Amino acid sequence: METAMHAEVRIREARSVDLPAIGALWRELMAHHYALDPRFLVAPDAEKKYARHAHEMLRSRDARVLVAESEVSAQVVAFLMGEIQNRPPIALPGRYGFISDICVTADWRHRGVGRALFGEMRQWFLARKVTAIELYVAEANPASNAFWQEMGMQPFLRLMRQDL
């Protein structure tokens, strides 16, 4: 099912046939983050495991995986994965949207693809009556931080880490 159009790309629901492309994009994302911060080291079989995770997300009614497909080549050039999560009963608001991953391949960045993916996911979250959207952003990735702030995201919590 096609969900939205954007200049040069078509935003649509991911399908099982897209899993290898999603895995490769995720690997590109992790390589980019590793270049910024070597703590982003992943296992040799991580891409395969991530594709399995993406498949599980495709099957969940509380998750959505979107891809951006080139209108010219039909190649998947980006993806975004999000899901609805519930806070423990002691916290409000209860249901929120969580974006776990987004990757736009290097050649397609700064062309509005990420913005189009986020806009489509945001509409899906709104239709499901979530009251907030959350995500993690790598401290070492200023481009990602700037993108998410342009999308209206504001800092909320800061994850701290100590390697042992």
PDB file of N, CA and C in Angstrom, residues 20-123:
ATOM      1  N   PRO A  20      16.087  -7.111   2.837  1.00  0.00           N
ATOM      2  CA  PRO A  20      17.526  -6.996   2.556  1.00  0.00           C
ATOM      3  C   PRO A  20      17.986  -5.540   2.402  1.00  0.00           C
ATOM      4  N   ALA A  21      17.183  -4.719   1.753  1.00  0.00           N
ATOM      5  CA  ALA A  21      17.536  -3.303   1.592  1.00  0.00           C
ATOM      6  C   ALA A  21      17.516  -2.584   2.936  1.00  0.00           C
ATOM      7  N   ILE A  22      16.540  -2.897   3.779  1.00  0.00           N
ATOM      8  CA  ILE A  22      16.473  -2.294   5.113  1.00  0.00           C
ATOM      9  C   ILE A  22      17.695  -2.712   5.928  1.00  0.00           C
ATOM     10  N   GLY A  23      18.066  -3.986   5.856  1.00  0.00           N
ATOM     11  CA  GLY A  23      19.266  -4.459   6.560  1.00  0.00           C
ATOM     12  C   GLY A  23      20.522  -3.747   6.083  1.00  0.00           C
ATOM     13  N   ALA A  24      20.644  -3.562   4.781  1.00  0.00           N
ATOM     14  CA  ALA A  24      21.825  -2.877   4.230  1.00  0.00           C
ATOM     15  C   ALA A  24      21.853  -1.407   4.645  1.00  0.00           C
ATOM     16  N   LEU A  25      20.697  -0.757   4.657  1.00  0.00           N
ATOM     17  CA  LEU A  25      20.635   0.636   5.113  1.00  0.00           C
ATOM     18  C   LEU A  25      20.993   0.731   6.589  1.00  0.00           C
ATOM     19  N   TRP A  26      20.511  -0.216   7.383  1.00  0.00           N
ATOM     20  CA  TRP A  26      20.848  -0.214   8.806  1.00  0.00           C
ATOM     21  C   TRP A  26      22.350  -0.390   8.990  1.00  0.00           C
ATOM     22  N   ARG A  27      22.965  -1.263   8.187  1.00  0.00           N
ATOM     23  CA  ARG A  27      24.419  -1.456   8.260  1.00  0.00           C
ATOM     24  C   ARG A  27      25.134  -0.145   7.908  1.00  0.00           C
ATOM     25  N   GLU A  28      24.644   0.558   6.895  1.00  0.00           N
ATOM     26  CA  GLU A  28      25.211   1.861   6.532  1.00  0.00           C
ATOM     27  C   GLU A  28      25.089   2.850   7.697  1.00  0.00           C
ATOM     28  N   LEU A  29      23.930   2.844   8.349  1.00  0.00           N
ATOM     29  CA  LEU A  29      23.713   3.708   9.502  1.00  0.00           C
ATOM     30  C   LEU A  29      24.697   3.387  10.618  1.00  0.00           C
ATOM     31  N   MET A  30      24.888   2.112  10.899  1.00  0.00           N
ATOM     32  CA  MET A  30      25.797   1.716  11.970  1.00  0.00           C
ATOM     33  C   MET A  30      27.251   2.040  11.613  1.00  0.00           C
ATOM     34  N   ALA A  31      27.621   1.883  10.352  1.00  0.00           N
ATOM     35  CA  ALA A  31      28.980   2.234   9.918  1.00  0.00           C
ATOM     36  C   ALA A  31      29.202   3.739  10.069  1.00  0.00           C
ATOM     37  N   HIS A  32      28.196   4.522   9.733  1.00  0.00           N
ATOM     38  CA  HIS A  32      28.280   5.971   9.894  1.00  0.00           C
ATOM     39  C   HIS A  32      28.469   6.325  11.369  1.00  0.00           C
ATOM     40  N   HIS A  33      27.674   5.713  12.238  1.00  0.00           N
ATOM     41  CA  HIS A  33      27.797   5.990  13.669  1.00  0.00           C
ATOM     42  C   HIS A  33      29.127   5.489  14.225  1.00  0.00           C
ATOM     43  N   TYR A  34      29.595   4.355  13.753  1.00  0.00           N
ATOM     44  CA  TYR A  34      30.884   3.827  14.212  1.00  0.00           C
ATOM     45  C   TYR A  34      32.020   4.794  13.853  1.00  0.00           C
ATOM     46  N   ALA A  35      31.928   5.413  12.674  1.00  0.00           N
ATOM     47  CA  ALA A  35      32.948   6.391  12.271  1.00  0.00           C
ATOM     48  C   ALA A  35      32.936   7.609  13.196  1.00  0.00           C
ATOM     49  N   LEU A  36      31.787   7.924  13.754  1.00  0.00           N
ATOM     50  CA  LEU A  36      31.669   9.047  14.681  1.00  0.00           C
ATOM     51  C   LEU A  36      32.042   8.664  16.112  1.00  0.00           C
ATOM     52  N   ASP A  37      31.775   7.404  16.471  1.00  0.00           N
ATOM     53  CA  ASP A  37      31.996   6.937  17.841  1.00  0.00           C
ATOM     54  C   ASP A  37      32.181   5.416  17.802  1.00  0.00           C
ATOM     55  N   PRO A  38      33.386   4.917  18.070  1.00  0.00           N
ATOM     56  CA  PRO A  38      33.653   3.478  17.945  1.00  0.00           C
ATOM     57  C   PRO A  38      32.877   2.596  18.924  1.00  0.00           C
ATOM     58  N   ARG A  39      32.123   3.183  19.841  1.00  0.00           N
ATOM     59  CA  ARG A  39      31.265   2.365  20.706  1.00  0.00           C
ATOM     60  C   ARG A  39      30.075   1.791  19.941  1.00  0.00           C
ATOM     61  N   PHE A  40      29.847   2.246  18.714  1.00  0.00           N
ATOM     62  CA  PHE A  40      28.774   1.716  17.881  1.00  0.00           C
ATOM     63  C   PHE A  40      29.235   0.479  17.109  1.00  0.00           C
ATOM     64  N   LEU A  41      29.976  -0.371  17.744  1.00  0.00           N
ATOM     65  CA  LEU A  41      30.453  -1.616  17.141  1.00  0.00           C
ATOM     66  C   LEU A  41      29.321  -2.641  17.167  1.00  0.00           C
ATOM     67  N   VAL A  42      29.086  -3.298  16.026  1.00  0.00           N
ATOM     68  CA  VAL A  42      28.026  -4.304  15.954  1.00  0.00           C
ATOM     69  C   VAL A  42      28.627  -5.663  15.611  1.00  0.00           C
ATOM     70  N   ALA A  43      27.883  -6.703  15.929  1.00  0.00           N
ATOM     71  CA  ALA A  43      28.313  -8.080  15.669  1.00  0.00           C
ATOM     72  C   ALA A  43      28.368  -8.343  14.164  1.00  0.00           C
ATOM     73  N   PRO A  44      29.184  -9.305  13.734  1.00  0.00           N
ATOM     74  CA  PRO A  44      29.281  -9.623  12.304  1.00  0.00           C
ATOM     75  C   PRO A  44      27.939 -10.009  11.668  1.00  0.00           C
ATOM     76  N   ASP A  45      27.070 -10.664  12.415  1.00  0.00           N
ATOM     77  CA  ASP A  45      25.778 -11.085  11.859  1.00  0.00           C
ATOM     78  C   ASP A  45      24.644 -10.120  12.223  1.00  0.00           C
ATOM     79  N   ALA A  46      24.984  -8.924  12.652  1.00  0.00           N
ATOM     80  CA  ALA A  46      23.980  -7.966  13.110  1.00  0.00           C
ATOM     81  C   ALA A  46      22.994  -7.568  12.012  1.00  0.00           C
ATOM     82  N   GLU A  47      23.469  -7.416  10.794  1.00  0.00           N
ATOM     83  CA  GLU A  47      22.570  -7.008   9.706  1.00  0.00           C
ATOM     84  C   GLU A  47      21.467  -8.040   9.502  1.00  0.00           C
ATOM     85  N   LYS A  48      21.834  -9.302   9.528  1.00  0.00           N
ATOM     86  CA  LYS A  48      20.863 -10.388   9.370  1.00  0.00           C
ATOM     87  C   LYS A  48      19.857 -10.379  10.536  1.00  0.00           C
ATOM     88  N   LYS A  49      20.376 -10.200  11.752  1.00  0.00           N
ATOM     89  CA  LYS A  49      19.496 -10.145  12.925  1.00  0.00           C
ATOM     90  C   LYS A  49      18.588  -8.926  12.874  1.00  0.00           C
ATOM     91  N   TYR A  50      19.106  -7.822  12.394  1.00  0.00           N
ATOM     92  CA  TYR A  50      18.284  -6.624  12.289  1.00  0.00           C
ATOM     93  C   TYR A  50      17.160  -6.836  11.267  1.00  0.00           C
ATOM     94  N   ALA A  51      17.464  -7.487  10.163  1.00  0.00           N
ATOM     95  CA  ALA A  51      16.430  -7.767   9.161  1.00  0.00           C
ATOM     96  C   ALA A  51      15.328  -8.637   9.775  1.00  0.00           C
ATOM     97  N   ARG A  52      15.702  -9.588  10.634  1.00  0.00           N
ATOM     98  CA  ARG A  52      14.699 -10.408  11.336  1.00  0.00           C
ATOM     99  C   ARG A  52      13.841  -9.540  12.254  1.00  0.00           C
ATOM    100  N   HIS A  53      14.499  -8.633  12.961  1.00  0.00           N
ATOM    101  CA  HIS A  53      13.762  -7.711  13.826  1.00  0.00           C
ATOM    102  C   HIS A  53      12.793  -6.859  12.991  1.00  0.00           C
ATOM    103  N   ALA A  54      13.255  -6.361  11.874  1.00  0.00           N
ATOM    104  CA  ALA A  54      12.398  -5.562  10.997  1.00  0.00           C
ATOM    105  C   ALA A  54      11.202  -6.381  10.526  1.00  0.00           C
ATOM    106  N   HIS A  55      11.422  -7.658  10.234  1.00  0.00           N
ATOM    107  CA  HIS A  55      10.319  -8.541   9.820  1.00  0.00           C
ATOM    108  C   HIS A  55       9.278  -8.658  10.936  1.00  0.00           C
ATOM    109  N   GLU A  56       9.737  -8.794  12.174  1.00  0.00           N
ATOM    110  CA  GLU A  56       8.809  -8.849  13.310  1.00  0.00           C
ATOM    111  C   GLU A  56       8.021  -7.546  13.429  1.00  0.00           C
ATOM    112  N   MET A  57       8.691  -6.435  13.182  1.00  0.00           N
ATOM    113  CA  MET A  57       8.009  -5.147  13.239  1.00  0.00           C
ATOM    114  C   MET A  57       6.958  -5.017  12.130  1.00  0.00           C
ATOM    115  N   LEU A  58       7.243  -5.575  10.963  1.00  0.00           N
ATOM    116  CA  LEU A  58       6.267  -5.558   9.866  1.00  0.00           C
ATOM    117  C   LEU A  58       4.975  -6.265  10.272  1.00  0.00           C
ATOM    118  N   ARG A  59       5.103  -7.280  11.094  1.00  0.00           N
ATOM    119  CA  ARG A  59       3.956  -8.107  11.479  1.00  0.00           C
ATOM    120  C   ARG A  59       3.188  -7.545  12.676  1.00  0.00           C
ATOM    121  N   SER A  60       3.756  -6.573  13.379  1.00  0.00           N
ATOM    122  CA  SER A  60       3.137  -6.029  14.580  1.00  0.00           C
ATOM    123  C   SER A  60       2.120  -4.951  14.224  1.00  0.00           C
ATOM    124  N   ARG A  61       0.957  -5.005  14.846  1.00  0.00           N
ATOM    125  CA  ARG A  61      -0.016  -3.941  14.576  1.00  0.00           C
ATOM    126  C   ARG A  61       0.314  -2.656  15.329  1.00  0.00           C
ATOM    127  N   ASP A  62       1.242  -2.724  16.283  1.00  0.00           N
ATOM    128  CA  ASP A  62       1.667  -1.526  17.009  1.00  0.00           C
ATOM    129  C   ASP A  62       2.975  -0.952  16.471  1.00  0.00           C
ATOM    130  N   ALA A  63       3.409  -1.427  15.321  1.00  0.00           N
ATOM    131  CA  ALA A  63       4.652  -0.935  14.724  1.00  0.00           C
ATOM    132  C   ALA A  63       4.403  -0.610  13.259  1.00  0.00           C
ATOM    133  N   ARG A  64       5.287   0.207  12.737  1.00  0.00           N
ATOM    134  CA  ARG A  64       5.201   0.560  11.318  1.00  0.00           C
ATOM    135  C   ARG A  64       6.610   0.731  10.785  1.00  0.00           C
ATOM    136  N   VAL A  65       6.859   0.157   9.633  1.00  0.00           N
ATOM    137  CA  VAL A  65       8.134   0.309   8.953  1.00  0.00           C
ATOM    138  C   VAL A  65       7.816   0.939   7.595  1.00  0.00           C
ATOM    139  N   LEU A  66       8.402   2.098   7.366  1.00  0.00           N
ATOM    140  CA  LEU A  66       8.205   2.811   6.111  1.00  0.00           C
ATOM    141  C   LEU A  66       9.493   2.793   5.304  1.00  0.00           C
ATOM    142  N   VAL A  67       9.359   2.790   3.991  1.00  0.00           N
ATOM    143  CA  VAL A  67      10.518   2.942   3.119  1.00  0.00           C
ATOM    144  C   VAL A  67      10.260   4.086   2.151  1.00  0.00           C
ATOM    145  N   ALA A  68      11.350   4.672   1.688  1.00  0.00           N
ATOM    146  CA  ALA A  68      11.313   5.656   0.611  1.00  0.00           C
ATOM    147  C   ALA A  68      11.948   4.968  -0.593  1.00  0.00           C
ATOM    148  N   GLU A  69      11.216   4.952  -1.672  1.00  0.00           N
ATOM    149  CA  GLU A  69      11.639   4.242  -2.878  1.00  0.00           C
ATOM    150  C   GLU A  69      11.822   5.259  -4.003  1.00  0.00           C
ATOM    151  N   SER A  70      12.951   5.180  -4.694  1.00  0.00           N
ATOM    152  CA  SER A  70      13.210   6.064  -5.825  1.00  0.00           C
ATOM    153  C   SER A  70      12.159   5.846  -6.910  1.00  0.00           C
ATOM    154  N   GLU A  71      11.569   6.929  -7.386  1.00  0.00           N
ATOM    155  CA  GLU A  71      10.582   6.819  -8.460  1.00  0.00           C
ATOM    156  C   GLU A  71      11.228   6.353  -9.759  1.00  0.00           C
ATOM    157  N   VAL A  72      12.493   6.646  -9.932  1.00  0.00           N
ATOM    158  CA  VAL A  72      13.180   6.293 -11.175  1.00  0.00           C
ATOM    159  C   VAL A  72      13.628   4.837 -11.171  1.00  0.00           C
ATOM    160  N   SER A  73      14.335   4.428 -10.109  1.00  0.00           N
ATOM    161  CA  SER A  73      14.934   3.091 -10.085  1.00  0.00           C
ATOM    162  C   SER A  73      14.155   2.064  -9.264  1.00  0.00           C
ATOM    163  N   ALA A  74      13.166   2.497  -8.499  1.00  0.00           N
ATOM    164  CA  ALA A  74      12.413   1.652  -7.562  1.00  0.00           C
ATOM    165  C   ALA A  74      13.306   1.094  -6.447  1.00  0.00           C
ATOM    166  N   GLN A  75      14.497   1.656  -6.282  1.00  0.00           N
ATOM    167  CA  GLN A  75      15.421   1.237  -5.225  1.00  0.00           C
ATOM    168  C   GLN A  75      14.990   1.867  -3.900  1.00  0.00           C
ATOM    169  N   VAL A  76      15.049   1.078  -2.815  1.00  0.00           N
ATOM    170  CA  VAL A  76      14.776   1.605  -1.486  1.00  0.00           C
ATOM    171  C   VAL A  76      15.988   2.433  -1.067  1.00  0.00           C
ATOM    172  N   VAL A  77      15.751   3.728  -0.801  1.00  0.00           N
ATOM    173  CA  VAL A  77      16.843   4.650  -0.485  1.00  0.00           C
ATOM    174  C   VAL A  77      16.812   5.117   0.968  1.00  0.00           C
ATOM    175  N   ALA A  78      15.761   4.740   1.697  1.00  0.00           N
ATOM    176  CA  ALA A  78      15.646   5.144   3.101  1.00  0.00           C
ATOM    177  C   ALA A  78      14.586   4.297   3.784  1.00  0.00           C
ATOM    178  N   PHE A  79      14.675   4.246   5.110  1.00  0.00           N
ATOM    179  CA  PHE A  79      13.618   3.609   5.891  1.00  0.00           C
ATOM    180  C   PHE A  79      13.493   4.302   7.235  1.00  0.00           C
ATOM    181  N   LEU A  80      12.337   4.113   7.848  1.00  0.00           N
ATOM    182  CA  LEU A  80      12.073   4.608   9.192  1.00  0.00           C
ATOM    183  C   LEU A  80      11.233   3.553   9.902  1.00  0.00           C
ATOM    184  N   MET A  81      11.584   3.276  11.160  1.00  0.00           N
ATOM    185  CA  MET A  81      10.870   2.279  11.941  1.00  0.00           C
ATOM    186  C   MET A  81      10.373   2.919  13.223  1.00  0.00           C
ATOM    187  N   GLY A  82       9.093   2.726  13.521  1.00  0.00           N
ATOM    188  CA  GLY A  82       8.521   3.259  14.749  1.00  0.00           C
ATOM    189  C   GLY A  82       7.487   2.317  15.318  1.00  0.00           C
ATOM    190  N   GLU A  83       7.199   2.503  16.594  1.00  0.00           N
ATOM    191  CA  GLU A  83       6.195   1.667  17.237  1.00  0.00           C
ATOM    192  C   GLU A  83       5.538   2.420  18.382  1.00  0.00           C
ATOM    193  N   ILE A  84       4.392   1.945  18.774  1.00  0.00           N
ATOM    194  CA  ILE A  84       3.688   2.499  19.919  1.00  0.00           C
ATOM    195  C   ILE A  84       4.119   1.714  21.147  1.00  0.00           C
ATOM    196  N   GLN A  85       4.502   2.440  22.178  1.00  0.00           N
ATOM    197  CA  GLN A  85       4.927   1.809  23.424  1.00  0.00           C
ATOM    198  C   GLN A  85       4.089   2.356  24.575  1.00  0.00           C
ATOM    199  N   ASN A  86       4.035   1.583  25.651  1.00  0.00           N
ATOM    200  CA  ASN A  86       3.281   1.968  26.840  1.00  0.00           C
ATOM    201  C   ASN A  86       4.227   2.195  27.999  1.00  0.00           C
ATOM    202  N   ARG A  87       4.016   3.287  28.689  1.00  0.00           N
ATOM    203  CA  ARG A  87       4.781   3.552  29.902  1.00  0.00           C
ATOM    204  C   ARG A  87       4.196   2.728  31.048  1.00  0.00           C
ATOM    205  N   PRO A  88       4.994   2.529  32.099  1.00  0.00           N
ATOM    206  CA  PRO A  88       4.422   1.874  33.282  1.00  0.00           C
ATOM    207  C   PRO A  88       3.259   2.707  33.824  1.00  0.00           C
ATOM    208  N   PRO A  89       2.328   2.084  34.527  1.00  0.00           N
ATOM    209  CA  PRO A  89       1.137   2.801  35.004  1.00  0.00           C
ATOM    210  C   PRO A  89       1.425   3.992  35.920  1.00  0.00           C
ATOM    211  N   ILE A  90       2.614   4.064  36.462  1.00  0.00           N
ATOM    212  CA  ILE A  90       2.933   5.187  37.352  1.00  0.00           C
ATOM    213  C   ILE A  90       3.315   6.454  36.586  1.00  0.00           C
ATOM    214  N   ALA A  91       3.531   6.349  35.281  1.00  0.00           N
ATOM    215  CA  ALA A  91       3.989   7.488  34.473  1.00  0.00           C
ATOM    216  C   ALA A  91       2.884   7.944  33.526  1.00  0.00           C
ATOM    217  N   LEU A  92       2.839   9.234  33.290  1.00  0.00           N
ATOM    218  CA  LEU A  92       1.913   9.800  32.313  1.00  0.00           C
ATOM    219  C   LEU A  92       2.721  10.588  31.295  1.00  0.00           C
ATOM    220  N   PRO A  93       2.361  10.705  30.072  1.00  0.00           N
ATOM    221  CA  PRO A  93       1.235  10.016  29.445  1.00  0.00           C
ATOM    222  C   PRO A  93       1.556   8.543  29.206  1.00  0.00           C
ATOM    223  N   GLY A  94       0.536   7.735  29.041  1.00  0.00           N
ATOM    224  CA  GLY A  94       0.710   6.296  28.939  1.00  0.00           C
ATOM    225  C   GLY A  94       1.249   5.794  27.623  1.00  0.00           C
ATOM    226  N   ARG A  95       0.634   6.144  26.501  1.00  0.00           N
ATOM    227  CA  ARG A  95       1.054   5.636  25.186  1.00  0.00           C
ATOM    228  C   ARG A  95       1.850   6.701  24.443  1.00  0.00           C
ATOM    229  N   TYR A  96       2.971   6.265  23.879  1.00  0.00           N
ATOM    230  CA  TYR A  96       3.791   7.205  23.112  1.00  0.00           C
ATOM    231  C   TYR A  96       4.354   6.502  21.889  1.00  0.00           C
ATOM    232  N   GLY A  97       4.697   7.284  20.901  1.00  0.00           N
ATOM    233  CA  GLY A  97       5.341   6.754  19.704  1.00  0.00           C
ATOM    234  C   GLY A  97       6.843   6.777  19.894  1.00  0.00           C
ATOM    235  N   PHE A  98       7.486   5.689  19.504  1.00  0.00           N
ATOM    236  CA  PHE A  98       8.937   5.607  19.619  1.00  0.00           C
ATOM    237  C   PHE A  98       9.517   5.327  18.244  1.00  0.00           C
ATOM    238  N   ILE A  99      10.426   6.173  17.790  1.00  0.00           N
ATOM    239  CA  ILE A  99      11.129   5.959  16.530  1.00  0.00           C
ATOM    240  C   ILE A  99      12.458   5.321  16.869  1.00  0.00           C
ATOM    241  N   SER A 100      12.652   4.084  16.413  1.00  0.00           N
ATOM    242  CA  SER A 100      13.881   3.370  16.757  1.00  0.00           C
ATOM    243  C   SER A 100      14.994   3.614  15.745  1.00  0.00           C
ATOM    244  N   ASP A 101      14.654   3.752  14.486  1.00  0.00           N
ATOM    245  CA  ASP A 101      15.698   3.905  13.464  1.00  0.00           C
ATOM    246  C   ASP A 101      15.190   4.680  12.267  1.00  0.00           C
ATOM    247  N   ILE A 102      16.101   5.454  11.700  1.00  0.00           N
ATOM    248  CA  ILE A 102      15.878   6.097  10.404  1.00  0.00           C
ATOM    249  C   ILE A 102      17.229   6.118   9.704  1.00  0.00           C
ATOM    250  N   CYS A 103      17.216   5.812   8.425  1.00  0.00           N
ATOM    251  CA  CYS A 103      18.429   5.936   7.630  1.00  0.00           C
ATOM    252  C   CYS A 103      18.050   6.349   6.218  1.00  0.00           C
ATOM    253  N   VAL A 104      18.703   7.387   5.768  1.00  0.00           N
ATOM    254  CA  VAL A 104      18.608   7.817   4.369  1.00  0.00           C
ATOM    255  C   VAL A 104      19.995   7.603   3.795  1.00  0.00           C
ATOM    256  N   THR A 105      20.094   6.831   2.725  1.00  0.00           N
ATOM    257  CA  THR A 105      21.401   6.557   2.138  1.00  0.00           C
ATOM    258  C   THR A 105      22.080   7.869   1.739  1.00  0.00           C
ATOM    259  N   ALA A 106      23.401   7.894   1.796  1.00  0.00           N
ATOM    260  CA  ALA A 106      24.180   9.132   1.653  1.00  0.00           C
ATOM    261  C   ALA A 106      23.793   9.952   0.419  1.00  0.00           C
ATOM    262  N   ASP A 107      23.598   9.319  -0.725  1.00  0.00           N
ATOM    263  CA  ASP A 107      23.280  10.047  -1.960  1.00  0.00           C
ATOM    264  C   ASP A 107      21.917  10.743  -1.929  1.00  0.00           C
ATOM    265  N   TRP A 108      21.057  10.360  -1.004  1.00  0.00           N
ATOM    266  CA  TRP A 108      19.702  10.900  -0.950  1.00  0.00           C
ATOM    267  C   TRP A 108      19.480  11.847   0.230  1.00  0.00           C
ATOM    268  N   ARG A 109      20.511  12.133   0.995  1.00  0.00           N
ATOM    269  CA  ARG A 109      20.354  13.039   2.137  1.00  0.00           C
ATOM    270  C   ARG A 109      20.193  14.483   1.659  1.00  0.00           C
ATOM    271  N   HIS A 110      19.572  15.286   2.485  1.00  0.00           N
ATOM    272  CA  HIS A 110      19.344  16.714   2.230  1.00  0.00           C
ATOM    273  C   HIS A 110      18.439  16.953   1.023  1.00  0.00           C
ATOM    274  N   ARG A 111      17.505  16.009   0.805  1.00  0.00           N
ATOM    275  CA  ARG A 111      16.540  16.146  -0.294  1.00  0.00           C
ATOM    276  C   ARG A 111      15.100  16.019   0.204  1.00  0.00           C
ATOM    277  N   GLY A 112      14.905  16.050   1.524  1.00  0.00           N
ATOM    278  CA  GLY A 112      13.561  15.998   2.083  1.00  0.00           C
ATOM    279  C   GLY A 112      13.024  14.608   2.336  1.00  0.00           C
ATOM    280  N   VAL A 113      13.842  13.578   2.117  1.00  0.00           N
ATOM    281  CA  VAL A 113      13.379  12.202   2.275  1.00  0.00           C
ATOM    282  C   VAL A 113      13.101  11.888   3.744  1.00  0.00           C
ATOM    283  N   GLY A 114      14.021  12.239   4.626  1.00  0.00           N
ATOM    284  CA  GLY A 114      13.808  11.995   6.055  1.00  0.00           C
ATOM    285  C   GLY A 114      12.601  12.749   6.576  1.00  0.00           C
ATOM    286  N   ARG A 115      12.444  13.976   6.128  1.00  0.00           N
ATOM    287  CA  ARG A 115      11.293  14.795   6.528  1.00  0.00           C
ATOM    288  C   ARG A 115       9.984  14.123   6.085  1.00  0.00           C
ATOM    289  N   ALA A 116       9.961  13.600   4.866  1.00  0.00           N
ATOM    290  CA  ALA A 116       8.755  12.936   4.360  1.00  0.00           C
ATOM    291  C   ALA A 116       8.452  11.665   5.158  1.00  0.00           C
ATOM    292  N   LEU A 117       9.482  10.879   5.463  1.00  0.00           N
ATOM    293  CA  LEU A 117       9.278   9.674   6.265  1.00  0.00           C
ATOM    294  C   LEU A 117       8.737  10.034   7.648  1.00  0.00           C
ATOM    295  N   PHE A 118       9.360  11.018   8.296  1.00  0.00           N
ATOM    296  CA  PHE A 118       8.905  11.412   9.624  1.00  0.00           C
ATOM    297  C   PHE A 118       7.469  11.939   9.580  1.00  0.00           C
ATOM    298  N   GLY A 119       7.146  12.745   8.589  1.00  0.00           N
ATOM    299  CA  GLY A 119       5.786  13.275   8.475  1.00  0.00           C
ATOM    300  C   GLY A 119       4.753  12.173   8.377  1.00  0.00           C
ATOM    301  N   GLU A 120       5.043  11.145   7.610  1.00  0.00           N
ATOM    302  CA  GLU A 120       4.126  10.018   7.468  1.00  0.00           C
ATOM    303  C   GLU A 120       3.999   9.249   8.787  1.00  0.00           C
ATOM    304  N   MET A 121       5.128   9.024   9.470  1.00  0.00           N
ATOM    305  CA  MET A 121       5.082   8.311  10.750  1.00  0.00           C
ATOM    306  C   MET A 121       4.349   9.143  11.796  1.00  0.00           C
ATOM    307  N   ARG A 122       4.579  10.434  11.809  1.00  0.00           N
ATOM    308  CA  ARG A 122       3.912  11.321  12.764  1.00  0.00           C
ATOM    309  C   ARG A 122       2.398  11.242  12.594  1.00  0.00           C
ATOM    310  N   GLN A 123       1.936  11.252  11.354  1.00  0.00           N
ATOM    311  CA  GLN A 123       0.492  11.151  11.100  1.00  0.00           C
ATOM    312  C   GLN A 123      -0.065   9.817  11.617  1.00  0.00           C
TER     313      GLN A 123
END
